[in-house]
Coordinates of C-alpha atoms in Angstrom, one line a residue:
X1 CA 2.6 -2.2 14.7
X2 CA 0.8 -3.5 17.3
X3 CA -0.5 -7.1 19.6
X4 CA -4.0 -8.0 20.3
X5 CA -5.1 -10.8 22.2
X6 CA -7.9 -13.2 21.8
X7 CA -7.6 -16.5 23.4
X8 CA -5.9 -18.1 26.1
X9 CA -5.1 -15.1 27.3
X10 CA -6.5 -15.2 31.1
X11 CA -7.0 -19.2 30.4
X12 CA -5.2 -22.3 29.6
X13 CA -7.0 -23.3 26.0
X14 CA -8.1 -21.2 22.8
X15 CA -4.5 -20.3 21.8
X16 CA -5.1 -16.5 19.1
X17 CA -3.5 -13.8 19.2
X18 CA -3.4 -10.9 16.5
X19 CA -0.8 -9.3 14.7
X20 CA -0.9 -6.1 12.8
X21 CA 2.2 -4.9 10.7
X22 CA 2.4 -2.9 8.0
X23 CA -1.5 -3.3 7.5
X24 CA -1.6 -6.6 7.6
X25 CA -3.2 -8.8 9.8
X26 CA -1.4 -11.8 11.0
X27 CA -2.4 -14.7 13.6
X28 CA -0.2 -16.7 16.4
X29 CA -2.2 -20.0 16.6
X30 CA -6.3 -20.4 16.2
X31 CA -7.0 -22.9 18.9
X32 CA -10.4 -23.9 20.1
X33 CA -11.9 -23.7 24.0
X34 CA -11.5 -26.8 25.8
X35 CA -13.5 -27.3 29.3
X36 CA -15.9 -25.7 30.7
X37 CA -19.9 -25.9 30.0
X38 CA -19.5 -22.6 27.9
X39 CA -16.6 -24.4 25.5
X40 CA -19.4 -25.5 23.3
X41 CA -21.2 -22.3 22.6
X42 CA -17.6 -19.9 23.3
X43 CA -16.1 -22.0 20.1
X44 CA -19.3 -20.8 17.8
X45 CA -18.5 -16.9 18.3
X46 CA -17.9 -14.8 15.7
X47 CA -13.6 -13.9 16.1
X48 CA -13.4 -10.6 16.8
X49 CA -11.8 -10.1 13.1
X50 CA -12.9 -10.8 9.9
X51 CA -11.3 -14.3 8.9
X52 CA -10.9 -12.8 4.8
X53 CA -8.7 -10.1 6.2
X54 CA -6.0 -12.6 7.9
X55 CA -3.5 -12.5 5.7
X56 CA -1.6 -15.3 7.6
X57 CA -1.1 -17.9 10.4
X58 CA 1.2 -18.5 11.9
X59 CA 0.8 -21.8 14.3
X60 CA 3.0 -23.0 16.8
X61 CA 1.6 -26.9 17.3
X62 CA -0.5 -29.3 16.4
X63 CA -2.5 -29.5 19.6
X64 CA -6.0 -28.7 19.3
X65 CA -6.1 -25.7 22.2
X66 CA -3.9 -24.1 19.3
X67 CA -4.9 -25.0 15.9
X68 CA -8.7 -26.8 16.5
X69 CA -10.4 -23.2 15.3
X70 CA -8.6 -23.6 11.8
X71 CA -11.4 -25.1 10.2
X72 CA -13.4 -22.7 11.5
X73 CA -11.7 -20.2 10.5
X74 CA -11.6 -21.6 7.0
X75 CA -15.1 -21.9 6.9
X76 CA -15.7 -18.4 7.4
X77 CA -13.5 -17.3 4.6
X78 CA -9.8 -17.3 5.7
X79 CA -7.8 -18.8 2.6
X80 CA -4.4 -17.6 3.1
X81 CA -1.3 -19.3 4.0
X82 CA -0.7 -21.1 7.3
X83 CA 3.0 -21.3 8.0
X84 CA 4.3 -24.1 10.4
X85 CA 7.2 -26.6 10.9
X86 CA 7.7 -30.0 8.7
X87 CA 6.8 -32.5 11.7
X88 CA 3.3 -30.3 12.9
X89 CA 2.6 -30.0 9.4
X90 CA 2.5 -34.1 9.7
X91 CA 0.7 -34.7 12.5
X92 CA -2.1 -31.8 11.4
X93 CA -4.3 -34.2 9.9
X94 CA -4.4 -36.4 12.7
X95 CA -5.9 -33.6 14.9
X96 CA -8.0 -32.0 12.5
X97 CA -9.4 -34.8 10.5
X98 CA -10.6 -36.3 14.8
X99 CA -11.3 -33.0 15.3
X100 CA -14.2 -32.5 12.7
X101 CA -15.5 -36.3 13.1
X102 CA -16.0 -35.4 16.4
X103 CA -17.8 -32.4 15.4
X104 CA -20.0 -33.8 13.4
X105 CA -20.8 -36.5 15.6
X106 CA -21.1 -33.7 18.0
X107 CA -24.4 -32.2 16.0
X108 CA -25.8 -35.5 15.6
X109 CA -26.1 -36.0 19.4
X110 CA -27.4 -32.7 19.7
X111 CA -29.9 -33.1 16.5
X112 CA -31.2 -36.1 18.3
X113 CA -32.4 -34.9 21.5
X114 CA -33.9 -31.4 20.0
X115 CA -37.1 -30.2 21.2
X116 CA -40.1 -30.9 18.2
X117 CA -39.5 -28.0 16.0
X118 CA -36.2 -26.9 16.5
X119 CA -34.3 -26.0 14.3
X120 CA -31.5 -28.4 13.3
X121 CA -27.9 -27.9 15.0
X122 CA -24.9 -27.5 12.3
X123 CA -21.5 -29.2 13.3
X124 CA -18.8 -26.6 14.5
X125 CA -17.2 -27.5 11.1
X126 CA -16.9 -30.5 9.0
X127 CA -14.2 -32.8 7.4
X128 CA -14.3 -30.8 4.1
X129 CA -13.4 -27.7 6.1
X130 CA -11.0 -29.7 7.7
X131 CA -9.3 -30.5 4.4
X132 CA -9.0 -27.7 2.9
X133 CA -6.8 -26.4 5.9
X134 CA -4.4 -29.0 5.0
X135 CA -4.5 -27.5 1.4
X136 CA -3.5 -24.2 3.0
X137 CA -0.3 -25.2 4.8
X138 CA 2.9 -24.5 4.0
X139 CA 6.0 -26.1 5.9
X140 CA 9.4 -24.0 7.3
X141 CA 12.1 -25.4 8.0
X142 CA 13.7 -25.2 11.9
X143 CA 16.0 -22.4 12.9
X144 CA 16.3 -20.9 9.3
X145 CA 15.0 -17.2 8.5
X146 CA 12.0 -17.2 6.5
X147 CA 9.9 -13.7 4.9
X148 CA 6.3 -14.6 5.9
X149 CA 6.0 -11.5 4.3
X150 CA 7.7 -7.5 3.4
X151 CA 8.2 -6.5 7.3
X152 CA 7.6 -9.6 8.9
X153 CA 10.6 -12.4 8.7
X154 CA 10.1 -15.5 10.8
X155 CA 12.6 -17.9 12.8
X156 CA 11.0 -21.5 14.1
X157 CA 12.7 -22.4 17.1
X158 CA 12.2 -25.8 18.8
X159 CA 9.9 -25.7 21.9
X160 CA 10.5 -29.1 23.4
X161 CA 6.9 -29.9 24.4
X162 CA 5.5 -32.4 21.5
X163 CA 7.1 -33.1 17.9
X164 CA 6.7 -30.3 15.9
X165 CA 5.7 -27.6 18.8
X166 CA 8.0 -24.4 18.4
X167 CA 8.5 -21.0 19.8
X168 CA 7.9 -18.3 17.1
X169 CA 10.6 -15.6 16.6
X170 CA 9.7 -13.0 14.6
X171 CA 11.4 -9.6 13.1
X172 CA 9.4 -6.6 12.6
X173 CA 9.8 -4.0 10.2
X174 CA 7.4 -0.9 10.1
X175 CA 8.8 1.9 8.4
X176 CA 11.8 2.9 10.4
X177 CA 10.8 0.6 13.4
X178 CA 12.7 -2.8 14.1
X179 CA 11.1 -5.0 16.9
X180 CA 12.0 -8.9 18.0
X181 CA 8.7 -10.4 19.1
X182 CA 9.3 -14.3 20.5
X183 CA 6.1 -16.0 21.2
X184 CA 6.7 -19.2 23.3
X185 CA 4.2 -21.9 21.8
X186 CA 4.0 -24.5 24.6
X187 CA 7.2 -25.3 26.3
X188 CA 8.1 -28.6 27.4
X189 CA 10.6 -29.9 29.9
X190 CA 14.0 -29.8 30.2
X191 CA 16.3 -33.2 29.9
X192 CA 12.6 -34.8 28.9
X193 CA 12.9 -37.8 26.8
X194 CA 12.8 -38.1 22.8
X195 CA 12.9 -34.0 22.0
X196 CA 15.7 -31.8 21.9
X197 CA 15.1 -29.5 25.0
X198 CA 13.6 -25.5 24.1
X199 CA 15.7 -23.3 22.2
X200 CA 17.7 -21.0 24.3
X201 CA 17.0 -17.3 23.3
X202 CA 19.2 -14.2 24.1
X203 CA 17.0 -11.4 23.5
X204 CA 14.0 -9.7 22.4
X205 CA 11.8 -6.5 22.6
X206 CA 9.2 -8.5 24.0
X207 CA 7.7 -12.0 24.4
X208 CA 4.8 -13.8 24.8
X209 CA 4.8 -16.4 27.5
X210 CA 2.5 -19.7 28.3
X211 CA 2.3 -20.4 32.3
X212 CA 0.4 -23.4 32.2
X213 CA 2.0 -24.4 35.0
X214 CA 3.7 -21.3 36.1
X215 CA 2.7 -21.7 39.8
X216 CA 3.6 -25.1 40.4
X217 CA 6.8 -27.9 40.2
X218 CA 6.5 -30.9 39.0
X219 CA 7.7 -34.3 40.3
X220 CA 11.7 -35.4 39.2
X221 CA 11.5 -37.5 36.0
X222 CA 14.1 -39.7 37.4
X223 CA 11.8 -40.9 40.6
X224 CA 8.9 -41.2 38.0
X225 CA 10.6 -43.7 36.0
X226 CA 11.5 -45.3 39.1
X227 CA 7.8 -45.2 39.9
X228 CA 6.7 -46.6 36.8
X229 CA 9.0 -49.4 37.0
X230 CA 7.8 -50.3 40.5
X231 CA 4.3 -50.4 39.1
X232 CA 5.2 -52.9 36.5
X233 CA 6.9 -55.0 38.9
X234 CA 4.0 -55.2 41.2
X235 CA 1.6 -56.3 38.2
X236 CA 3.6 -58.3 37.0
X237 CA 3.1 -60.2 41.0
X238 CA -0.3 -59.7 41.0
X239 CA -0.9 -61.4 37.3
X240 CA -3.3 -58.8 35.4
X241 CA -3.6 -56.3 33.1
X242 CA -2.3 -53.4 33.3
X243 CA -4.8 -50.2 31.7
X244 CA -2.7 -46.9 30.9
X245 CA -5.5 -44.3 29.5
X246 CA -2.9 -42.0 28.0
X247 CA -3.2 -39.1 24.9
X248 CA -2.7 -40.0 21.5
X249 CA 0.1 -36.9 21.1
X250 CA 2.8 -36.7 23.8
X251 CA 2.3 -39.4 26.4
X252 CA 1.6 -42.3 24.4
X253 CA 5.1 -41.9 23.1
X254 CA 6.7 -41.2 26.0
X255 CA 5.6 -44.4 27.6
X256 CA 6.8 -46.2 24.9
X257 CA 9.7 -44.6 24.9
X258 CA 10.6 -45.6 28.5
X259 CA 9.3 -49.1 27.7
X260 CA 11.7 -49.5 25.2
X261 CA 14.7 -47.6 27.4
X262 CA 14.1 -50.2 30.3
X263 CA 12.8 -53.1 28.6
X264 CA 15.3 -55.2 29.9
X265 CA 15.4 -53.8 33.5
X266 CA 11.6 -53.9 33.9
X267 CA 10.9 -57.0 31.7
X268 CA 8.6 -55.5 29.1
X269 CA 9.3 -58.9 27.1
X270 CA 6.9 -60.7 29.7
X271 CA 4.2 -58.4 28.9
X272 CA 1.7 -58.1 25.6
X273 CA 1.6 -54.6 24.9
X274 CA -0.8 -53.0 22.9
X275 CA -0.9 -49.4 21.6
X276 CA -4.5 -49.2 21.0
X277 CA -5.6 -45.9 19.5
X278 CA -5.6 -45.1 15.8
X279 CA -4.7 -42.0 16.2
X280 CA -1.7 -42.7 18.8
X281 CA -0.6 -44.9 16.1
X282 CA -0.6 -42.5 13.4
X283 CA 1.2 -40.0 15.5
X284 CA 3.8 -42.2 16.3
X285 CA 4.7 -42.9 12.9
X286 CA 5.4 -39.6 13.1
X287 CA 7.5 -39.5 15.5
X288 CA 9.8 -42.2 14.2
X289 CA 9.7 -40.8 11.0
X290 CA 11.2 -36.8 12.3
X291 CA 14.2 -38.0 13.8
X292 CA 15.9 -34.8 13.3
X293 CA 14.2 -33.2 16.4
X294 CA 15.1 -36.5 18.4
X295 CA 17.8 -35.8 21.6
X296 CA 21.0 -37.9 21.3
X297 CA 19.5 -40.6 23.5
X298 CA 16.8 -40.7 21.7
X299 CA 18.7 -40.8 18.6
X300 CA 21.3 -43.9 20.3
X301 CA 17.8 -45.6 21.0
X302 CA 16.8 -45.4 16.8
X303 CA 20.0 -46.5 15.5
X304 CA 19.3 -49.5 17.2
X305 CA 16.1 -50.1 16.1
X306 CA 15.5 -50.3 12.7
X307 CA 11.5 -50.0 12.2
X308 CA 8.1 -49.7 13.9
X309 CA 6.9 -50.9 16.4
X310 CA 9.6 -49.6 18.6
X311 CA 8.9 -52.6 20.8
X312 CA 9.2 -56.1 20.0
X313 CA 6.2 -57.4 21.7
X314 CA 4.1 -54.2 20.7
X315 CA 0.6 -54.6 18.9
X316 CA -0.7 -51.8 17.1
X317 CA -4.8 -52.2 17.8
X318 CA -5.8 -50.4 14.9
X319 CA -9.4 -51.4 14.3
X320 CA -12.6 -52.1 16.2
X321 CA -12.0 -55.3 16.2
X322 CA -8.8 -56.2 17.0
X323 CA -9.6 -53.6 20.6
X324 CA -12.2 -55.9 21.5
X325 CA -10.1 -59.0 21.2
X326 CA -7.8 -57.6 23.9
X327 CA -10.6 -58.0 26.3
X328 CA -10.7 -61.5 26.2
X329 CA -7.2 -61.4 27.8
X330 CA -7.2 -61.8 31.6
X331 CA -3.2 -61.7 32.4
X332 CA 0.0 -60.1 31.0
X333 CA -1.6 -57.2 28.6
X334 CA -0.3 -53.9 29.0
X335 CA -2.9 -51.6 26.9
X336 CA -2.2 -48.2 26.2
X337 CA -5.2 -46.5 25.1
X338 CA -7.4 -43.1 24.7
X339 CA -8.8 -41.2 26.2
X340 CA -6.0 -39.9 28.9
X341 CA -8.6 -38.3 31.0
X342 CA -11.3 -41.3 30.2
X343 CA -13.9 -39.0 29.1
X344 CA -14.2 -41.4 26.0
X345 CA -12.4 -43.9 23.6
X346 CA -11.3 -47.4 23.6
X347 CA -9.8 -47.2 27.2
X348 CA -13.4 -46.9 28.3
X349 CA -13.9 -50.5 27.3
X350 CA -10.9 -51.7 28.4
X351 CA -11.7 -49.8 32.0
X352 CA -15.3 -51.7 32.1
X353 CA -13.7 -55.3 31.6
X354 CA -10.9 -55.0 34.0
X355 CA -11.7 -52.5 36.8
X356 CA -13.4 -55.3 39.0
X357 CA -10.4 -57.2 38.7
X358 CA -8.0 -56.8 42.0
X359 CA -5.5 -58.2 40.0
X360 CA -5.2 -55.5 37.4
X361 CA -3.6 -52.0 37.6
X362 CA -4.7 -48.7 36.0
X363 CA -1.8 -46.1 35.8
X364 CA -2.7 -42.4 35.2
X365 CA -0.4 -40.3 33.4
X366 CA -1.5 -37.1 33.4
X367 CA -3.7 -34.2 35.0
X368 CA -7.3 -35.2 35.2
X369 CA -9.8 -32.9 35.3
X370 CA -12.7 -32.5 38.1
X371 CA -15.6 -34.5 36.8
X372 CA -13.9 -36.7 34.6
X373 CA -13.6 -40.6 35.7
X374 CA -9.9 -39.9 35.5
X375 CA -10.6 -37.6 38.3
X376 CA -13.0 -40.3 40.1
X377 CA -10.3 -42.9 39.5
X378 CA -7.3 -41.1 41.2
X379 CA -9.8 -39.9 44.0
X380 CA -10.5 -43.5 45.0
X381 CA -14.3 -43.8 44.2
X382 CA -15.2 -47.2 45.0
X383 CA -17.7 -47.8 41.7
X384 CA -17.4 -45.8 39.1
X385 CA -20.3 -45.7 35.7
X386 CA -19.0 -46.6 32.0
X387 CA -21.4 -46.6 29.1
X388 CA -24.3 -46.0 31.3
X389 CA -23.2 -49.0 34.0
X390 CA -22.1 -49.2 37.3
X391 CA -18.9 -50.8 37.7
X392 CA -16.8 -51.6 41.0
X393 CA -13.3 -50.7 41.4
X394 CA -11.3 -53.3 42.9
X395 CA -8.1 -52.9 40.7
X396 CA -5.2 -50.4 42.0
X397 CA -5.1 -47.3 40.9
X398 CA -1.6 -45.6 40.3
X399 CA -1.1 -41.7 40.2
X400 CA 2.2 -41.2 37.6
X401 CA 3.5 -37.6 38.3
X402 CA 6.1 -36.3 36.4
X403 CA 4.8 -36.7 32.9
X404 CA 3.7 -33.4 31.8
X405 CA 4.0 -32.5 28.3
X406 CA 4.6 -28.5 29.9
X407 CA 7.7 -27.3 31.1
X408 CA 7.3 -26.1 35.4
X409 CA 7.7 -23.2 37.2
X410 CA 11.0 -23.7 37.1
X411 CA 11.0 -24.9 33.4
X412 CA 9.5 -21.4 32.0
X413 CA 12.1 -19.4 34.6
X414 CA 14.9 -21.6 32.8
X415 CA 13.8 -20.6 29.4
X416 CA 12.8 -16.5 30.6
X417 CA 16.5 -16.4 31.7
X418 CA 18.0 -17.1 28.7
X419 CA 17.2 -13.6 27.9
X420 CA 19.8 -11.2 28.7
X421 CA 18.2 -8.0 28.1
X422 CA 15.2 -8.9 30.8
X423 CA 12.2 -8.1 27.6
X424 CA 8.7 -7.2 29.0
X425 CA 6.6 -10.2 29.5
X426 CA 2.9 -10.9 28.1
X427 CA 1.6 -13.7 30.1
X428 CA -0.9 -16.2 28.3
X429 CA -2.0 -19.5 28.3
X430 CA -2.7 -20.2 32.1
X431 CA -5.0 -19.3 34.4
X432 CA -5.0 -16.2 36.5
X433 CA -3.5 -17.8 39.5
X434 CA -0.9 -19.6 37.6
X435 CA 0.2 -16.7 35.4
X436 CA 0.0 -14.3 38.7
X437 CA 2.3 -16.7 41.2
X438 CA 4.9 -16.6 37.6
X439 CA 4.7 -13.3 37.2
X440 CA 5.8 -12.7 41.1
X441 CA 8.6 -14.9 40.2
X442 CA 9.6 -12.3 37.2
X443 CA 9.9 -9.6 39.5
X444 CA 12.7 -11.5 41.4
X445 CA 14.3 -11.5 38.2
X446 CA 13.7 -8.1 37.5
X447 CA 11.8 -8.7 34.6
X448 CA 7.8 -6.9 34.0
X449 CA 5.6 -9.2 33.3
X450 CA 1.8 -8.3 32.7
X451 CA -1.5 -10.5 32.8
X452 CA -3.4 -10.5 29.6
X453 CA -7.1 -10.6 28.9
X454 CA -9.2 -10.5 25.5
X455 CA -8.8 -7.4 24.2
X456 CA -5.9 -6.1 25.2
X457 CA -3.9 -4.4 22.4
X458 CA 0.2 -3.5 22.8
X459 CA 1.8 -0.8 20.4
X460 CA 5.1 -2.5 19.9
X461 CA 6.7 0.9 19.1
X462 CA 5.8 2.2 22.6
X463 CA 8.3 -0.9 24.3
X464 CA 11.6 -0.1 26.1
X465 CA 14.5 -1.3 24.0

């Protein structure tokens, strides 16, 4: 009986980590390498198992750093079950169906600007593979015991950071050896809006922990919905648009959510607001539709509200089309659109026709990564280049803190110390720094927690009970 890690273990993305019970090989999530110039070639490596051996996944969420290698994996001959809750199993295609256009798109770019005779570049995987994932998953219900198979029983606990992300708790049976392994998923917030908060464990013979941000805090969610609020106020003055590049899972939801929470308060109904990304649509169907992981005020909010959109002055942009039409408007549109680090996407557009504009506002929600115009916007360069143009920034630029889909530093503690018996920690899914400063922060708590790297194996019979 035994752990092996893969990915994300030393980094943030690649989410895989092996199992072995009773023979049989099992997998925690099978996520694919984002950032980085080696992500392209690093998500084409052979896994460091053969894929017709895995006798199951097990995945935790639907966000591509844990389940974008799935196709993959099916395409090099995994065809067993892949276990997962009711709302991830819903918002799977979404991801996966994106994911493989984008690979395949991916190829074309590449096939395009070969070298004469070279040979031509596959696509990471395609929409067939993509589908016949889908075939492969089975749902399981919340918080109700379920036999993945003989030794191996598994418990789906809520994990608070999208809908459908959960913490995996499984029981181990190997011969005359019982072990509790809890793996975390990614964990969200505390008292953040829509999801029920993480579920509260009370022990375990060992866990495997994210630390995305286990080295930092992050702003009050009160003040940032104070923020927000402010920043409508001050569009609203200045009479433009208002660009909110935001992703299609997680934060375009939340900032409807708060929309619709203050809409009176912040007069929303003086705005046209558009939710412009297919995809951000599609997942927020979703979300309406799984209101049984919804926190009471979420669920007050619902009962009111009888159907989508959420919003009575909400436009759901779903084709070419009807996004270009927004740009035609010069005052009052709110537009809510991909990507959240503007690396691609509608928002691009949207960017390009209204960044020159001192009247309009751009508020960024989220982390933006170095190099990405995100990152150029929020560090105040003064003309930025879309589609191959150079385009001055006269609009304001707003940083939003305080929207993370991860729980904090204080967040992961939180959930650790639900824990009673202090179980050894395996640290994963952040980067060394991160996963060192939260392991220092174990220690205070008496708890042993240990970096990971690929390649590290754990015999579970060799844990303290």
């Amino acid at each position: 009986m035994e752990i092996e890690f893969f990915g994300a273990a030393g980094e943030v993305t690649g989410s895989c980590h092996i199992l072995r019970v009773n023979g049989r090989e099992l997998l925690l999530d099978c996520g694919m390498v984002q950032g980085g110039r080696d992500a392209y070639l690093r998500n084409r490596e052979a896994f460091p198992f053969q894929p017709g051996s895995i006798d199951a996944v097990l995945l935790s969420h639907a966000h591509i750093d844990h389940c974008g290698r799935l196709p993959l994996l099916v395409k090099r001959g995994y065809r067993g079950p892949i276990y997962t809750n009711r709302a991830c199993r819903d918002l799977l295609p979404i991801l996966l169906r994106d994911s493989a256009s984008l690979a395949v798109r991916d190829a074309q770019r590449v096939n395009r600007h070969r070298k004469a005779g070279a040979p031509a570049v596959a696509p990471l995987y395609d929409e067939d593979d993509a589908e016949q994932v889908l075939r492969l998953v089975r749902a399981v219900d919340y918080d109700k015991p379920f036999e993945v198979m003989p030794g191996v029983t598994l418990l789906v606990r809520e994990a608070g950071h999208i809908m459908g992300s959960s913490s995996l708790d499984l029981q181990l049976q190997e011969g005359g050896l019982h072990r509790r392994l809890v793996f975390s998923g990614d964990l969200g917030q505390y008292d953040s809006p829509i999801l029920l908060d993480p579920f509260g464990f009370e022990a375990a013979d060992v866990v495997l922990m994210e630390t995305t941000y286990g080295g930092r805090r992050h702003r009050d969610r009160t003040a940032t919905e104070a923020e927000f609020g402010e920043i409508l106020g001050a569009a609203r003055r200045s009479g433009g648009n208002i660009i909110i590049p935001a992703f299609a899972i997680g934060r375009s939801q939340d900032v409807l959510y708060m929309l619709a929470s203050h809409y009176r308060e912040w007069q929303v109904d003086e705005w046209q607001v558009f939710l412009d990304s297919p995809m951000a649509i599609e997942a927020s169907e979703v979300y309406w539709r799984h209101t049984e992981r919804y926190d009471d005020d979420a669920l007050a909010l619902r009962r009111r509200i009888s159907r989508m959109p959420e919003l009575p002055n909400l436009v759901l942009s779903k084709t070419p089309h009807q996004s270009q039409a927004i740009n035609a408007i010069k005052s009052g549109a709110m537009i809510i659109a991909g990507s959240g680090m503007c690396t691609g996407g509608r928002v691009l557009h949207h960017l390009k026709h209204n960044l020159e504009r001192s009247s309009c506002h751009v508020v960024i929600t989220g982390f933006q990564a170095p190099g990405t115009l995100g990152r150029r916007l929020v560090d105040g360069d003064e003309e930025v280049r879309i589609h191959g143009q150079s385009v001055p920034v006269a609009a304001t630029v707003h940083t939003l803190g305080g929207l993370s889909a991860h729980g904090d530093q204080e967040d992961l503690l939180r959930w650790y110390g639900s824990f009673a018996n202090r179980p050894p920690v395996y640290l994963v899914h952040g980067d060394p720094e991160a996963a060192q400063a939260f392991r220092e922060r174990l220690a205070g708590l008496g708890a042993q927690g240990q970096l990971t790297e690929p390649g590290l194996r754990v015999d579970l019979a060799d844990l303290r009970r």
